[in-house]
Amino acid sequence: MTITLKLETLTAEAFKPFGDVIEASDSVQHFTINDGNTERYHDLANIEPGQDGKAIVSIFRGLPRTLPFTVEMMERHPKASQAFIPTNGEPYLVIVAPAGQAPKADELRLFLAQGTQGVNYATGVWHHPLMALNKIGDFIVIDRKGPGDNCDVIQLEEHAIIEAL
């Protein structure tokens, strides 16, 4: 059996059970700095490097996915959060499920992120790897470097499908 995922708009409120939306928005704390030249959108994500971990910054380059797309696996990072911030302004997809036991296909949520929105997956939240859409996508990634394995990967018993947007 295959579940068809329903596309949702990425908002801070809808994504709250899974982590943070990273974006310049009037709904977040912001203030002017640098003699009035810069607006600072402040403290947008709860970056957690975990015990004995160090927060690191990387660039991930993702090939675009083709729709329809079958979701067969999910992953999580049990020791730390992981943030993705797009650099090319292109929309991308975010697939998540609550932290805890391995998710079932009907527990997955699908969000359309705009190219001005990043996401920070909270520690232990299940998510699908990078889902660039229209072209190769570069993302600044803030995650953990440290001892121990910080990536669990599972195959879904039932698959989910993303049809057209």
Coordinates of C-alpha atoms in Angstrom, one line a residue:
M1 CA 0.0 0.0 0.0
T2 CA 1.2 3.5 -0.8
I3 CA 0.2 6.7 1.0
T4 CA -0.2 10.0 -1.0
L5 CA 1.3 12.9 0.9
K6 CA -0.6 16.1 1.1
L7 CA 1.5 19.3 0.4
E8 CA 1.4 21.9 3.2
T9 CA 2.8 25.4 3.3
L10 CA 5.8 25.7 5.5
T11 CA 5.0 28.0 8.4
A12 CA 6.6 28.3 11.9
E13 CA 3.4 27.1 13.6
A14 CA 2.9 24.1 11.3
F15 CA 6.5 23.1 11.6
K16 CA 6.9 23.7 15.4
P17 CA 6.5 20.0 16.3
F18 CA 9.6 19.2 14.2
G19 CA 11.9 22.2 14.8
D20 CA 12.3 25.7 13.6
V21 CA 11.6 27.7 10.4
I22 CA 14.5 30.0 9.6
E23 CA 13.4 33.1 7.8
A24 CA 13.3 36.9 7.9
S25 CA 9.8 37.6 9.0
D26 CA 7.9 40.2 10.9
S27 CA 6.7 37.5 13.2
V28 CA 10.2 36.9 14.7
Q29 CA 12.3 39.1 16.9
H30 CA 14.2 41.6 14.8
F31 CA 16.0 44.9 15.3
T32 CA 18.2 47.4 13.5
I33 CA 22.0 47.3 13.9
N34 CA 25.1 48.7 12.3
D35 CA 24.0 52.4 12.5
G36 CA 20.7 51.6 10.8
N37 CA 22.1 49.8 7.8
T38 CA 21.2 46.2 8.8
E39 CA 18.1 44.5 10.1
R40 CA 19.0 41.6 12.4
Y41 CA 16.5 38.7 12.5
H42 CA 17.6 37.2 15.8
D43 CA 17.9 33.8 17.4
L44 CA 15.9 31.9 14.7
A45 CA 16.8 28.3 15.5
N46 CA 17.6 26.2 18.5
I47 CA 20.9 24.8 17.3
E48 CA 21.8 21.8 19.6
P49 CA 25.3 20.2 19.0
G50 CA 24.5 17.6 21.7
Q51 CA 26.8 16.4 24.5
D52 CA 30.5 16.4 23.5
G53 CA 29.4 17.8 20.1
K54 CA 30.6 20.9 18.2
A55 CA 28.4 22.9 15.8
I56 CA 29.8 22.9 12.3
V57 CA 28.9 24.6 9.1
S58 CA 28.9 22.8 5.8
I59 CA 27.5 23.2 2.3
F60 CA 25.3 20.4 0.9
R61 CA 24.7 20.3 -2.9
G62 CA 21.5 18.4 -3.7
L63 CA 20.5 17.2 -7.1
P64 CA 16.9 18.0 -8.0
R65 CA 14.3 15.3 -7.4
T66 CA 11.8 14.4 -10.1
L67 CA 8.0 14.1 -9.3
P68 CA 6.2 11.9 -8.8
F69 CA 8.7 10.7 -6.0
T70 CA 8.3 7.7 -3.8
V71 CA 9.4 8.1 -0.2
E72 CA 10.9 4.8 0.9
M73 CA 13.2 5.8 3.7
M74 CA 13.7 8.4 6.5
E75 CA 16.6 9.4 8.7
R76 CA 17.1 11.1 12.1
H77 CA 20.0 12.6 14.1
P78 CA 19.5 11.3 17.7
K79 CA 22.4 13.4 19.2
A80 CA 21.8 16.9 17.7
S81 CA 19.7 19.2 15.6
Q82 CA 20.4 19.8 11.9
A83 CA 19.7 23.1 10.1
F84 CA 19.3 23.6 6.3
I85 CA 19.4 27.1 4.8
P86 CA 19.1 27.4 1.0
T87 CA 21.4 29.7 -0.8
N88 CA 20.0 29.7 -4.4
G89 CA 16.4 31.0 -3.7
E90 CA 14.7 27.9 -5.1
P91 CA 11.8 26.2 -3.4
Y92 CA 12.4 22.7 -2.0
L93 CA 10.5 20.0 -0.2
V94 CA 10.6 19.0 3.5
I95 CA 9.3 15.6 4.6
V96 CA 9.2 15.0 8.4
A97 CA 7.7 12.8 11.1
P98 CA 7.8 13.2 14.9
A99 CA 10.7 12.1 17.0
G100 CA 10.4 8.7 18.6
Q101 CA 9.8 5.3 17.1
A102 CA 10.3 4.7 13.4
P103 CA 7.5 6.4 11.6
K104 CA 4.8 4.9 9.4
A105 CA 4.0 6.4 6.0
D106 CA 0.7 7.9 7.2
E107 CA 2.7 9.9 9.9
L108 CA 4.8 11.7 7.4
R109 CA 4.2 15.4 6.7
L110 CA 5.2 17.2 3.5
F111 CA 6.0 20.9 3.4
L112 CA 6.8 23.2 0.5
A113 CA 9.7 25.5 1.6
Q114 CA 10.3 28.7 -0.3
G115 CA 13.9 29.6 -1.2
T116 CA 13.9 32.2 1.5
Q117 CA 13.1 29.7 4.3
G118 CA 15.4 27.3 6.1
V119 CA 14.5 24.6 8.5
N120 CA 16.1 23.3 11.7
Y121 CA 15.2 19.7 12.4
A122 CA 15.1 19.2 16.2
T123 CA 17.1 16.4 17.8
G124 CA 15.6 13.0 16.9
V125 CA 13.0 14.3 14.3
W126 CA 12.6 11.9 11.4
H127 CA 13.2 13.6 8.0
H128 CA 13.9 12.7 4.4
P129 CA 17.3 13.7 3.0
L130 CA 17.6 16.9 0.9
M131 CA 14.8 17.4 -1.6
A132 CA 15.9 20.1 -4.1
L133 CA 13.3 20.6 -6.8
N134 CA 13.9 22.7 -10.0
K135 CA 17.7 22.6 -10.1
I136 CA 20.8 21.7 -8.1
G137 CA 20.3 23.2 -4.7
D138 CA 23.1 24.5 -2.4
F139 CA 22.3 24.6 1.3
I140 CA 24.3 25.9 4.3
V141 CA 24.0 23.1 6.9
I142 CA 24.6 23.6 10.6
D143 CA 25.0 20.3 12.4
R144 CA 27.1 18.2 14.7
K145 CA 30.6 17.0 14.7
G146 CA 31.5 14.7 17.6
P147 CA 31.9 11.2 18.9
G148 CA 29.3 8.5 18.3
D149 CA 26.9 7.7 15.4
N150 CA 24.4 10.5 14.8
C151 CA 22.4 9.2 11.9
D152 CA 19.8 6.5 12.0
V153 CA 18.3 5.4 8.7
I154 CA 15.2 3.3 8.3
Q155 CA 13.3 1.9 5.3
L156 CA 9.5 2.5 5.5
E157 CA 7.3 -0.6 5.6
E158 CA 4.8 1.2 3.4
H159 CA 5.8 3.9 0.9
A160 CA 4.5 7.4 0.5
I161 CA 4.3 9.2 -2.8
I162 CA 4.6 12.9 -3.7
E163 CA 2.6 13.5 -6.8
A164 CA 2.7 16.9 -8.6
L165 CA 3.0 20.1 -6.7

